[in-house]
Amino acid sequence: MFLFFILTALLIALAMGMSYWLTGFVAEGRVLRLVRGLLLLFDGGLIAAVFIGPKYLRDISFAVEVVMFLTVLIVVQFIFCVLVGLALLLRRARKLVVEDVPFDGGRRKLLQHAAVYPAAAFGMGLYGNLWERNQTVVNRYEIPAGVPGNLSGFTLAQISDVHMGMFYSLEMLQALLRKAAELKPDVLAITGDIFDHVKMNPEAIRLVDRFVDAFPRGIWYCHGNHEHHRGIGPIEEMLRETRLHVLVNAAEPVVDGQKLYIVGVDYPMHRQVFQQEKAAYLKTAMQAVPGDAVCVLLAHHPEFIDDAREYGIPLTLTGHTHGSQFGIFGVPLFPVFKYTRGMVQKDGCYGYVHVGNGSWFPYRFGCPPEIALFTLKGKAV
């Protein structure tokens, strides 16, 4: 986590420095001085907010609006740098290849249609913050899981990484649960990082419990790392008062008398022994599963997909990565995990990395929040 924050800080600092320099290619004279002055002012405010803001933002009524504004500001600078950088590369290529004129780095000629670049960056910044991150899509998949004929067509809807808190309200959670119920799946699977706000968690847990009857075979849940961060003891105590199937290194049959089991594992919190802990959790959970049963595994961390393959589990549902929150044509721009987004298929076993419904950073581009819907089928002949 510390390394993550260091890398984020370096990226933000790079964006600030690059945007200050690259404004010289879209403005000049008094306009350039004004723009750079505003950049210094805004970026100074952003730095202050990062270092001293968290202590005071909690105490002001418009904290969310402040954070949203700062988010748009830094994303606009990133996008501006990318757009202007690409334009400069194209201009240089044209000079070298088409016009056959040596490139002169000392000439700072303004780009043509210079006003388009900041305008486009600003528009894209607003789009990802105000629109895309609030537009939940439904992605449907058929899985040849080898279920008995009477269970062929059994459906599971998955949500993940809601992150209750500043950027995800109880009203938003209620709307998400209602949308999932409208799809009429047999089961709702929640793969962790939902109860992420100490004050909101009690009502969020009660809200999820009220939706149990909307899913014929109930709501099934496994912990994420953020439940541990917010106090796993109180969360588990509150969950015991609900009708949710809370799976902590455990397994239960979905239908009595049928050999379709849902398995759930906890999040391995000890990084030094992550692999060993991960393997031990799944081994413990699988002890309750008959040898001829078909399983679906719920796990927050996507690397459980590898462990599930060793047991021949046909479908593993995970989250944690948020799909990187930035993507192009379905491909994550920051694939810092072994499995970052979407379907993984190995040796006839399927694993899915959900892109999340909430945000650690209130912005999404090319990676909208989703409800993933899985239909289990018999194995293909």
mmCIF file of C-alpha atoms in Angstrom:
data_model
loop_
_atom_site.group_PDB
_atom_site.id
_atom_site.type_symbol
_atom_site.label_atom_id
_atom_site.label_comp_id
_atom_site.label_asym_id
_atom_site.label_seq_id
_atom_site.Cartn_x
_atom_site.Cartn_y
_atom_site.Cartn_z
ATOM 1 C CA MET A 1 0.000 0.000 0.000
ATOM 2 C CA PHE A 2 2.872 2.371 0.840
ATOM 3 C CA LEU A 3 4.466 1.691 -2.552
ATOM 4 C CA PHE A 4 1.110 2.354 -4.213
ATOM 5 C CA PHE A 5 0.850 5.801 -2.606
ATOM 6 C CA ILE A 6 4.444 6.623 -3.544
ATOM 7 C CA LEU A 7 3.822 5.701 -7.186
ATOM 8 C CA THR A 8 0.578 7.692 -7.197
ATOM 9 C CA ALA A 9 2.334 10.742 -5.777
ATOM 10 C CA LEU A 10 5.070 10.461 -8.407
ATOM 11 C CA LEU A 11 2.506 10.209 -11.212
ATOM 12 C CA ILE A 12 0.643 13.267 -9.932
ATOM 13 C CA ALA A 13 3.889 15.224 -9.640
ATOM 14 C CA LEU A 14 4.837 14.186 -13.183
ATOM 15 C CA ALA A 15 1.440 15.272 -14.517
ATOM 16 C CA MET A 16 1.773 18.639 -12.817
ATOM 17 C CA GLY A 17 5.249 19.284 -14.190
ATOM 18 C CA MET A 18 4.423 18.058 -17.690
ATOM 19 C CA SER A 19 1.179 20.037 -17.911
ATOM 20 C CA TYR A 20 3.013 23.217 -16.847
ATOM 21 C CA TRP A 21 5.577 22.669 -19.618
ATOM 22 C CA LEU A 22 3.149 21.526 -22.310
ATOM 23 C CA THR A 23 0.909 24.578 -21.928
ATOM 24 C CA GLY A 24 3.646 26.334 -23.906
ATOM 25 C CA PHE A 25 2.416 24.503 -27.003
ATOM 26 C CA VAL A 26 -1.193 25.667 -26.737
ATOM 27 C CA ALA A 27 -0.864 29.224 -25.404
ATOM 28 C CA GLU A 28 1.558 32.131 -25.467
ATOM 29 C CA GLY A 29 2.077 35.606 -24.046
ATOM 30 C CA ARG A 30 -0.337 36.812 -21.379
ATOM 31 C CA VAL A 31 -2.628 33.831 -21.840
ATOM 32 C CA LEU A 32 0.252 31.450 -21.187
ATOM 33 C CA ARG A 33 1.271 33.341 -18.038
ATOM 34 C CA LEU A 34 -2.316 33.332 -16.805
ATOM 35 C CA VAL A 35 -2.774 29.606 -17.448
ATOM 36 C CA ARG A 36 0.481 28.697 -15.736
ATOM 37 C CA GLY A 37 -0.387 30.905 -12.792
ATOM 38 C CA LEU A 38 -3.722 29.142 -12.400
ATOM 39 C CA LEU A 39 -1.997 25.770 -12.646
ATOM 40 C CA LEU A 40 0.381 26.691 -9.845
ATOM 41 C CA LEU A 41 -2.532 27.919 -7.749
ATOM 42 C CA PHE A 42 -4.698 24.852 -8.305
ATOM 43 C CA ASP A 43 -1.883 22.344 -7.988
ATOM 44 C CA GLY A 44 -0.736 23.998 -4.779
ATOM 45 C CA GLY A 45 -4.254 23.571 -3.445
ATOM 46 C CA LEU A 46 -4.260 19.946 -4.557
ATOM 47 C CA ILE A 47 -0.991 19.231 -2.750
ATOM 48 C CA ALA A 48 -2.317 20.904 0.383
ATOM 49 C CA ALA A 49 -5.506 18.847 0.186
ATOM 50 C CA VAL A 50 -3.551 15.595 -0.131
ATOM 51 C CA PHE A 51 -1.356 16.271 2.893
ATOM 52 C CA ILE A 52 -3.591 18.212 5.273
ATOM 53 C CA GLY A 53 -7.043 17.858 3.735
ATOM 54 C CA PRO A 54 -8.101 14.443 5.133
ATOM 55 C CA LYS A 55 -7.928 15.805 8.659
ATOM 56 C CA TYR A 56 -10.335 18.670 7.911
ATOM 57 C CA LEU A 57 -12.469 17.478 5.002
ATOM 58 C CA ARG A 58 -14.497 15.229 7.300
ATOM 59 C CA ASP A 59 -15.735 18.311 9.133
ATOM 60 C CA ILE A 60 -17.148 20.263 6.191
ATOM 61 C CA SER A 61 -20.498 19.661 4.547
ATOM 62 C CA PHE A 62 -19.231 19.998 0.974
ATOM 63 C CA ALA A 63 -16.255 17.643 1.333
ATOM 64 C CA VAL A 64 -17.473 15.389 -1.484
ATOM 65 C CA GLU A 65 -17.726 18.346 -3.876
ATOM 66 C CA VAL A 66 -14.185 19.459 -2.967
ATOM 67 C CA VAL A 67 -12.759 15.995 -3.604
ATOM 68 C CA MET A 68 -14.664 15.675 -6.879
ATOM 69 C CA PHE A 69 -13.284 19.018 -8.078
ATOM 70 C CA LEU A 70 -9.723 18.037 -7.197
ATOM 71 C CA THR A 71 -10.218 14.676 -8.915
ATOM 72 C CA VAL A 72 -11.363 16.302 -12.145
ATOM 73 C CA LEU A 73 -8.487 18.769 -11.925
ATOM 74 C CA ILE A 74 -5.747 16.142 -11.746
ATOM 75 C CA VAL A 75 -7.366 13.877 -14.359
ATOM 76 C CA VAL A 76 -7.717 16.805 -16.764
ATOM 77 C CA GLN A 77 -3.983 17.440 -16.431
ATOM 78 C CA PHE A 78 -3.178 13.776 -17.127
ATOM 79 C CA ILE A 79 -5.391 13.741 -20.206
ATOM 80 C CA PHE A 80 -4.063 17.088 -21.398
ATOM 81 C CA CYS A 81 -0.496 15.758 -21.200
ATOM 82 C CA VAL A 82 -1.431 12.649 -23.183
ATOM 83 C CA LEU A 83 -3.283 14.578 -25.900
ATOM 84 C CA VAL A 84 -0.620 17.235 -26.367
ATOM 85 C CA GLY A 85 2.166 14.656 -26.174
ATOM 86 C CA LEU A 86 0.559 12.598 -28.938
ATOM 87 C CA ALA A 87 0.019 15.715 -31.042
ATOM 88 C CA LEU A 88 3.683 16.666 -30.704
ATOM 89 C CA LEU A 89 4.806 13.181 -31.678
ATOM 90 C CA LEU A 90 2.597 13.270 -34.760
ATOM 91 C CA ARG A 91 3.875 16.710 -35.702
ATOM 92 C CA ARG A 92 7.458 15.561 -35.388
ATOM 93 C CA ALA A 93 6.777 12.435 -37.465
ATOM 94 C CA ARG A 94 5.146 14.535 -40.174
ATOM 95 C CA LYS A 95 8.119 16.870 -40.316
ATOM 96 C CA LEU A 96 10.590 14.017 -40.552
ATOM 97 C CA VAL A 97 8.673 11.768 -42.937
ATOM 98 C CA VAL A 98 6.227 13.850 -44.949
ATOM 99 C CA GLU A 99 7.762 17.281 -45.129
ATOM 100 C CA ASP A 100 11.344 15.999 -44.896
ATOM 101 C CA VAL A 101 12.257 18.930 -42.673
ATOM 102 C CA PRO A 102 14.592 18.328 -39.704
ATOM 103 C CA PHE A 103 12.828 18.673 -36.387
ATOM 104 C CA ASP A 104 13.913 21.745 -34.454
ATOM 105 C CA GLY A 105 13.297 21.212 -30.746
ATOM 106 C CA GLY A 106 13.994 24.858 -30.071
ATOM 107 C CA ARG A 107 10.970 26.004 -32.030
ATOM 108 C CA ARG A 108 7.931 26.101 -29.811
ATOM 109 C CA LYS A 109 5.355 26.722 -32.469
ATOM 110 C CA LEU A 110 1.819 26.479 -31.174
ATOM 111 C CA LEU A 111 -0.123 23.412 -32.168
ATOM 112 C CA GLN A 112 -2.876 23.921 -34.691
ATOM 113 C CA HIS A 113 -6.313 24.256 -33.140
ATOM 114 C CA ALA A 114 -4.582 24.621 -29.766
ATOM 115 C CA ALA A 115 -7.789 25.318 -27.858
ATOM 116 C CA VAL A 116 -9.077 21.824 -28.698
ATOM 117 C CA TYR A 117 -6.619 20.111 -26.340
ATOM 118 C CA PRO A 118 -7.592 21.701 -23.019
ATOM 119 C CA ALA A 119 -11.264 21.598 -24.036
ATOM 120 C CA ALA A 120 -11.095 17.882 -24.847
ATOM 121 C CA ALA A 121 -9.184 17.148 -21.645
ATOM 122 C CA PHE A 122 -11.727 19.042 -19.572
ATOM 123 C CA GLY A 123 -14.637 17.259 -21.254
ATOM 124 C CA MET A 124 -13.101 13.817 -20.724
ATOM 125 C CA GLY A 125 -12.331 14.686 -17.108
ATOM 126 C CA LEU A 126 -15.949 15.574 -16.412
ATOM 127 C CA TYR A 127 -17.207 12.516 -18.311
ATOM 128 C CA GLY A 128 -15.315 9.985 -16.208
ATOM 129 C CA ASN A 129 -16.173 11.631 -12.900
ATOM 130 C CA LEU A 130 -19.798 12.635 -13.409
ATOM 131 C CA TRP A 131 -21.033 10.086 -15.944
ATOM 132 C CA GLU A 132 -19.206 6.810 -16.508
ATOM 133 C CA ARG A 133 -18.513 5.915 -12.887
ATOM 134 C CA ASN A 134 -22.267 6.154 -12.253
ATOM 135 C CA GLN A 135 -23.392 4.078 -15.266
ATOM 136 C CA THR A 136 -23.597 0.429 -14.238
ATOM 137 C CA VAL A 137 -23.521 -2.026 -17.134
ATOM 138 C CA VAL A 138 -24.611 -5.678 -17.194
ATOM 139 C CA ASN A 139 -22.161 -8.230 -18.602
ATOM 140 C CA ARG A 140 -23.492 -11.745 -19.285
ATOM 141 C CA TYR A 141 -21.517 -14.986 -19.513
ATOM 142 C CA GLU A 142 -22.339 -18.660 -20.027
ATOM 143 C CA ILE A 143 -20.096 -21.093 -18.158
ATOM 144 C CA PRO A 144 -19.828 -24.814 -19.098
ATOM 145 C CA ALA A 145 -19.684 -25.861 -15.453
ATOM 146 C CA GLY A 146 -20.929 -29.427 -15.757
ATOM 147 C CA VAL A 147 -23.928 -28.904 -13.477
ATOM 148 C CA PRO A 148 -26.679 -31.565 -13.449
ATOM 149 C CA GLY A 149 -29.347 -31.153 -16.090
ATOM 150 C CA ASN A 150 -31.950 -29.883 -13.639
ATOM 151 C CA LEU A 151 -29.576 -27.072 -12.623
ATOM 152 C CA SER A 152 -28.503 -26.090 -16.114
ATOM 153 C CA GLY A 153 -29.405 -22.434 -16.484
ATOM 154 C CA PHE A 154 -28.702 -21.629 -12.824
ATOM 155 C CA THR A 155 -27.661 -17.971 -12.660
ATOM 156 C CA LEU A 156 -25.452 -15.932 -10.359
ATOM 157 C CA ALA A 157 -25.194 -12.145 -10.354
ATOM 158 C CA GLN A 158 -21.988 -10.664 -8.966
ATOM 159 C CA ILE A 159 -21.275 -7.258 -7.449
ATOM 160 C CA SER A 160 -18.015 -6.305 -5.802
ATOM 161 C CA ASP A 161 -15.906 -3.489 -4.368
ATOM 162 C CA VAL A 162 -18.785 -1.168 -3.579
ATOM 163 C CA HIS A 163 -16.698 0.718 -0.979
ATOM 164 C CA MET A 164 -19.401 2.375 1.069
ATOM 165 C CA GLY A 165 -18.332 5.859 2.042
ATOM 166 C CA MET A 166 -17.742 9.285 0.585
ATOM 167 C CA PHE A 167 -18.214 8.164 -3.030
ATOM 168 C CA TYR A 168 -20.912 5.507 -2.545
ATOM 169 C CA SER A 169 -24.073 6.263 -0.588
ATOM 170 C CA LEU A 170 -26.745 4.006 0.863
ATOM 171 C CA GLU A 171 -29.086 5.236 -1.867
ATOM 172 C CA MET A 172 -26.602 4.116 -4.521
ATOM 173 C CA LEU A 173 -26.280 0.708 -2.869
ATOM 174 C CA GLN A 174 -30.048 0.317 -2.801
ATOM 175 C CA ALA A 175 -30.276 1.186 -6.505
ATOM 176 C CA LEU A 176 -27.521 -1.347 -7.299
ATOM 177 C CA LEU A 177 -29.245 -4.124 -5.372
ATOM 178 C CA ARG A 178 -32.558 -3.308 -7.043
ATOM 179 C CA LYS A 179 -30.949 -3.442 -10.497
ATOM 180 C CA ALA A 180 -29.341 -6.801 -9.682
ATOM 181 C CA ALA A 181 -32.685 -8.172 -8.486
ATOM 182 C CA GLU A 182 -34.384 -7.049 -11.704
ATOM 183 C CA LEU A 183 -32.107 -9.437 -13.614
ATOM 184 C CA LYS A 184 -33.794 -12.304 -11.706
ATOM 185 C CA PRO A 185 -30.699 -14.384 -10.923
ATOM 186 C CA ASP A 186 -30.947 -17.342 -8.569
ATOM 187 C CA VAL A 187 -28.116 -16.035 -6.400
ATOM 188 C CA LEU A 188 -26.430 -12.711 -5.677
ATOM 189 C CA ALA A 189 -22.703 -13.066 -4.987
ATOM 190 C CA ILE A 190 -20.834 -10.230 -3.237
ATOM 191 C CA THR A 191 -17.057 -10.605 -3.366
ATOM 192 C CA GLY A 192 -15.919 -8.201 -0.675
ATOM 193 C CA ASP A 193 -14.965 -4.572 -0.071
ATOM 194 C CA ILE A 194 -18.545 -3.466 0.383
ATOM 195 C CA PHE A 195 -18.684 -2.562 4.107
ATOM 196 C CA ASP A 196 -15.963 0.073 4.053
ATOM 197 C CA HIS A 197 -17.261 2.847 6.332
ATOM 198 C CA VAL A 198 -17.563 2.375 10.084
ATOM 199 C CA LYS A 199 -20.583 4.679 10.495
ATOM 200 C CA MET A 200 -22.425 3.477 7.378
ATOM 201 C CA ASN A 201 -21.719 -0.245 7.775
ATOM 202 C CA PRO A 202 -24.597 -1.086 10.168
ATOM 203 C CA GLU A 203 -27.264 0.375 7.876
ATOM 204 C CA ALA A 204 -25.540 -1.013 4.774
ATOM 205 C CA ILE A 205 -25.624 -4.521 6.264
ATOM 206 C CA ARG A 206 -29.296 -4.152 7.161
ATOM 207 C CA LEU A 207 -30.023 -2.876 3.652
ATOM 208 C CA VAL A 208 -28.373 -5.875 1.991
ATOM 209 C CA ASP A 209 -30.261 -8.196 4.323
ATOM 210 C CA ARG A 210 -33.590 -6.657 3.264
ATOM 211 C CA PHE A 211 -32.875 -7.766 -0.328
ATOM 212 C CA VAL A 212 -32.313 -11.438 0.491
ATOM 213 C CA ASP A 213 -35.855 -12.381 -0.545
ATOM 214 C CA ALA A 214 -35.291 -10.795 -3.979
ATOM 215 C CA PHE A 215 -32.927 -13.676 -4.865
ATOM 216 C CA PRO A 216 -34.492 -17.181 -4.757
ATOM 217 C CA ARG A 217 -31.312 -18.848 -3.462
ATOM 218 C CA GLY A 218 -30.141 -15.949 -1.321
ATOM 219 C CA ILE A 219 -27.173 -13.612 -1.074
ATOM 220 C CA TRP A 220 -23.698 -15.100 -0.657
ATOM 221 C CA TYR A 221 -20.769 -13.066 0.588
ATOM 222 C CA CYS A 222 -17.032 -13.267 1.248
ATOM 223 C CA HIS A 223 -14.791 -10.714 2.956
ATOM 224 C CA GLY A 224 -12.432 -8.329 1.189
ATOM 225 C CA ASN A 225 -9.393 -6.614 2.638
ATOM 226 C CA HIS A 226 -11.345 -3.440 3.439
ATOM 227 C CA GLU A 227 -13.681 -5.277 5.789
ATOM 228 C CA HIS A 228 -10.561 -6.159 7.748
ATOM 229 C CA HIS A 229 -9.390 -2.536 7.638
ATOM 230 C CA ARG A 230 -12.732 -1.338 9.075
ATOM 231 C CA GLY A 231 -12.845 -3.863 11.902
ATOM 232 C CA ILE A 232 -13.683 -7.418 10.939
ATOM 233 C CA GLY A 233 -14.980 -8.326 14.396
ATOM 234 C CA PRO A 234 -17.900 -5.845 14.542
ATOM 235 C CA ILE A 235 -18.726 -6.519 10.869
ATOM 236 C CA GLU A 236 -18.943 -10.282 11.416
ATOM 237 C CA GLU A 237 -21.053 -9.747 14.532
ATOM 238 C CA MET A 238 -23.543 -7.665 12.553
ATOM 239 C CA LEU A 239 -23.547 -10.154 9.668
ATOM 240 C CA ARG A 240 -24.482 -12.968 12.054
ATOM 241 C CA GLU A 241 -27.776 -11.164 12.622
ATOM 242 C CA THR A 242 -28.624 -11.328 8.911
ATOM 243 C CA ARG A 243 -29.786 -14.046 6.538
ATOM 244 C CA LEU A 244 -26.731 -13.665 4.286
ATOM 245 C CA HIS A 245 -24.607 -16.746 3.572
ATOM 246 C CA VAL A 246 -21.303 -15.478 4.963
ATOM 247 C CA LEU A 247 -18.547 -17.799 3.797
ATOM 248 C CA VAL A 248 -15.247 -17.523 5.661
ATOM 249 C CA ASN A 249 -13.153 -20.451 4.456
ATOM 250 C CA ALA A 250 -16.338 -22.480 4.240
ATOM 251 C CA ALA A 251 -18.748 -24.036 1.747
ATOM 252 C CA GLU A 252 -22.483 -24.663 1.633
ATOM 253 C CA PRO A 253 -24.800 -26.413 -0.818
ATOM 254 C CA VAL A 254 -26.890 -23.965 -2.812
ATOM 255 C CA VAL A 255 -29.849 -26.344 -2.994
ATOM 256 C CA ASP A 256 -30.469 -29.047 -0.392
ATOM 257 C CA GLY A 257 -29.908 -32.460 -1.879
ATOM 258 C CA GLN A 258 -28.132 -31.026 -4.943
ATOM 259 C CA LYS A 259 -24.378 -31.163 -5.391
ATOM 260 C CA LEU A 260 -23.891 -27.529 -6.322
ATOM 261 C CA TYR A 261 -21.804 -25.784 -3.673
ATOM 262 C CA ILE A 262 -20.706 -22.197 -3.192
ATOM 263 C CA VAL A 263 -17.316 -21.895 -1.538
ATOM 264 C CA GLY A 264 -16.037 -18.687 0.050
ATOM 265 C CA VAL A 265 -12.590 -17.722 1.331
ATOM 266 C CA ASP A 266 -11.301 -14.910 3.510
ATOM 267 C CA TYR A 267 -8.764 -12.342 2.347
ATOM 268 C CA PRO A 268 -5.132 -13.240 3.253
ATOM 269 C CA MET A 269 -3.969 -10.156 5.152
ATOM 270 C CA HIS A 270 -0.365 -11.222 5.867
ATOM 271 C CA ARG A 271 1.622 -10.257 2.797
ATOM 272 C CA GLN A 272 4.756 -12.114 3.850
ATOM 273 C CA VAL A 273 2.905 -15.455 3.729
ATOM 274 C CA PHE A 274 0.211 -14.494 1.235
ATOM 275 C CA GLN A 275 0.598 -17.554 -1.008
ATOM 276 C CA GLN A 276 0.658 -20.039 1.853
ATOM 277 C CA GLU A 277 -2.294 -18.407 3.601
ATOM 278 C CA LYS A 278 -4.274 -18.307 0.376
ATOM 279 C CA ALA A 279 -3.736 -22.013 -0.261
ATOM 280 C CA ALA A 280 -4.606 -22.901 3.326
ATOM 281 C CA TYR A 281 -7.871 -20.946 3.223
ATOM 282 C CA LEU A 282 -9.108 -22.751 0.125
ATOM 283 C CA LYS A 283 -7.996 -26.134 1.425
ATOM 284 C CA THR A 284 -10.015 -25.567 4.596
ATOM 285 C CA ALA A 285 -13.071 -24.438 2.646
ATOM 286 C CA MET A 286 -12.977 -27.416 0.280
ATOM 287 C CA GLN A 287 -13.057 -29.961 3.098
ATOM 288 C CA ALA A 288 -16.837 -29.496 3.318
ATOM 289 C CA VAL A 289 -17.368 -30.185 -0.405
ATOM 290 C CA PRO A 290 -18.207 -33.739 -1.636
ATOM 291 C CA GLY A 291 -15.834 -35.032 -4.261
ATOM 292 C CA ASP A 292 -18.477 -35.179 -6.982
ATOM 293 C CA ALA A 293 -19.956 -31.726 -6.335
ATOM 294 C CA VAL A 294 -19.780 -28.749 -8.704
ATOM 295 C CA CYS A 295 -18.393 -25.610 -7.030
ATOM 296 C CA VAL A 296 -18.436 -21.877 -7.491
ATOM 297 C CA LEU A 297 -15.716 -20.068 -5.532
ATOM 298 C CA LEU A 298 -16.109 -16.550 -4.118
ATOM 299 C CA ALA A 299 -12.777 -14.878 -3.354
ATOM 300 C CA HIS A 300 -11.808 -11.238 -3.185
ATOM 301 C CA HIS A 301 -8.258 -11.532 -4.511
ATOM 302 C CA PRO A 302 -8.001 -12.633 -8.176
ATOM 303 C CA GLU A 303 -4.988 -14.883 -7.629
ATOM 304 C CA PHE A 304 -7.356 -17.404 -6.038
ATOM 305 C CA ILE A 305 -8.161 -18.247 -9.666
ATOM 306 C CA ASP A 306 -4.912 -20.217 -9.788
ATOM 307 C CA ASP A 307 -5.689 -22.110 -6.573
ATOM 308 C CA ALA A 308 -9.204 -22.907 -7.808
ATOM 309 C CA ARG A 309 -7.799 -24.498 -10.958
ATOM 310 C CA GLU A 310 -5.864 -26.995 -8.842
ATOM 311 C CA TYR A 311 -9.197 -28.196 -7.423
ATOM 312 C CA GLY A 312 -10.923 -28.169 -10.807
ATOM 313 C CA ILE A 313 -13.409 -25.507 -9.690
ATOM 314 C CA PRO A 314 -15.259 -24.482 -12.867
ATOM 315 C CA LEU A 315 -16.024 -20.864 -11.866
ATOM 316 C CA THR A 316 -14.237 -18.463 -9.517
ATOM 317 C CA LEU A 317 -15.598 -14.962 -8.913
ATOM 318 C CA THR A 318 -13.167 -12.308 -7.665
ATOM 319 C CA GLY A 319 -12.730 -8.536 -7.468
ATOM 320 C CA HIS A 320 -10.197 -6.286 -5.716
ATOM 321 C CA THR A 321 -8.555 -4.687 -8.773
ATOM 322 C CA HIS A 322 -11.389 -2.370 -9.927
ATOM 323 C CA GLY A 323 -10.293 -3.330 -13.432
ATOM 324 C CA SER A 324 -7.712 -0.511 -12.977
ATOM 325 C CA GLN A 325 -10.637 1.969 -13.467
ATOM 326 C CA PHE A 326 -8.977 3.153 -16.687
ATOM 327 C CA GLY A 327 -9.169 1.219 -19.933
ATOM 328 C CA ILE A 328 -9.293 1.365 -23.710
ATOM 329 C CA PHE A 329 -11.460 -1.077 -25.672
ATOM 330 C CA GLY A 330 -11.832 -3.276 -22.593
ATOM 331 C CA VAL A 331 -8.087 -3.458 -21.923
ATOM 332 C CA PRO A 332 -6.936 -2.061 -18.533
ATOM 333 C CA LEU A 333 -4.428 0.773 -18.776
ATOM 334 C CA PHE A 334 -2.800 -0.094 -15.438
ATOM 335 C CA PRO A 335 -2.595 -3.918 -15.260
ATOM 336 C CA VAL A 336 -0.646 -4.023 -12.000
ATOM 337 C CA PHE A 337 -2.186 -7.357 -10.936
ATOM 338 C CA LYS A 338 -1.590 -10.796 -12.412
ATOM 339 C CA TYR A 339 -5.276 -10.799 -13.384
ATOM 340 C CA THR A 340 -6.754 -7.311 -13.611
ATOM 341 C CA ARG A 341 -10.044 -7.497 -15.462
ATOM 342 C CA GLY A 342 -12.501 -9.878 -17.085
ATOM 343 C CA MET A 343 -12.496 -13.598 -17.809
ATOM 344 C CA VAL A 344 -9.568 -15.958 -17.333
ATOM 345 C CA GLN A 345 -9.807 -19.505 -18.712
ATOM 346 C CA LYS A 346 -7.317 -22.242 -17.880
ATOM 347 C CA ASP A 347 -7.662 -26.008 -18.205
ATOM 348 C CA GLY A 348 -11.433 -25.793 -18.531
ATOM 349 C CA CYS A 349 -11.745 -23.627 -15.395
ATOM 350 C CA TYR A 350 -13.050 -20.071 -15.553
ATOM 351 C CA GLY A 351 -12.130 -17.167 -13.308
ATOM 352 C CA TYR A 352 -13.644 -13.716 -13.411
ATOM 353 C CA VAL A 353 -12.172 -10.432 -12.177
ATOM 354 C CA HIS A 354 -15.004 -7.991 -11.523
ATOM 355 C CA VAL A 355 -14.264 -4.313 -12.227
ATOM 356 C CA GLY A 356 -16.066 -3.179 -9.081
ATOM 357 C CA ASN A 357 -19.060 -0.979 -8.423
ATOM 358 C CA GLY A 358 -17.437 1.730 -6.335
ATOM 359 C CA SER A 359 -14.191 3.641 -6.624
ATOM 360 C CA TRP A 360 -11.071 4.185 -4.588
ATOM 361 C CA PHE A 361 -10.551 7.212 -6.853
ATOM 362 C CA PRO A 362 -13.837 8.793 -8.051
ATOM 363 C CA TYR A 363 -13.170 8.458 -11.754
ATOM 364 C CA ARG A 364 -13.638 5.760 -14.385
ATOM 365 C CA PHE A 365 -12.783 5.833 -18.058
ATOM 366 C CA GLY A 366 -13.310 2.846 -20.325
ATOM 367 C CA CYS A 367 -14.131 0.777 -17.240
ATOM 368 C CA PRO A 368 -17.734 1.345 -16.093
ATOM 369 C CA PRO A 369 -19.044 -0.369 -12.951
ATOM 370 C CA GLU A 370 -20.801 -3.635 -13.654
ATOM 371 C CA ILE A 371 -23.163 -6.355 -12.600
ATOM 372 C CA ALA A 372 -21.741 -9.612 -13.950
ATOM 373 C CA LEU A 373 -24.317 -12.318 -14.682
ATOM 374 C CA PHE A 374 -23.207 -15.957 -15.026
ATOM 375 C CA THR A 375 -25.345 -18.808 -16.325
ATOM 376 C CA LEU A 376 -24.117 -22.301 -15.482
ATOM 377 C CA LYS A 377 -24.448 -24.961 -18.184
ATOM 378 C CA GLY A 378 -23.583 -28.604 -18.556
ATOM 379 C CA LYS A 379 -20.152 -29.264 -20.014
ATOM 380 C CA ALA A 380 -19.900 -28.870 -23.767
ATOM 381 C CA VAL A 381 -19.975 -32.213 -25.590
#
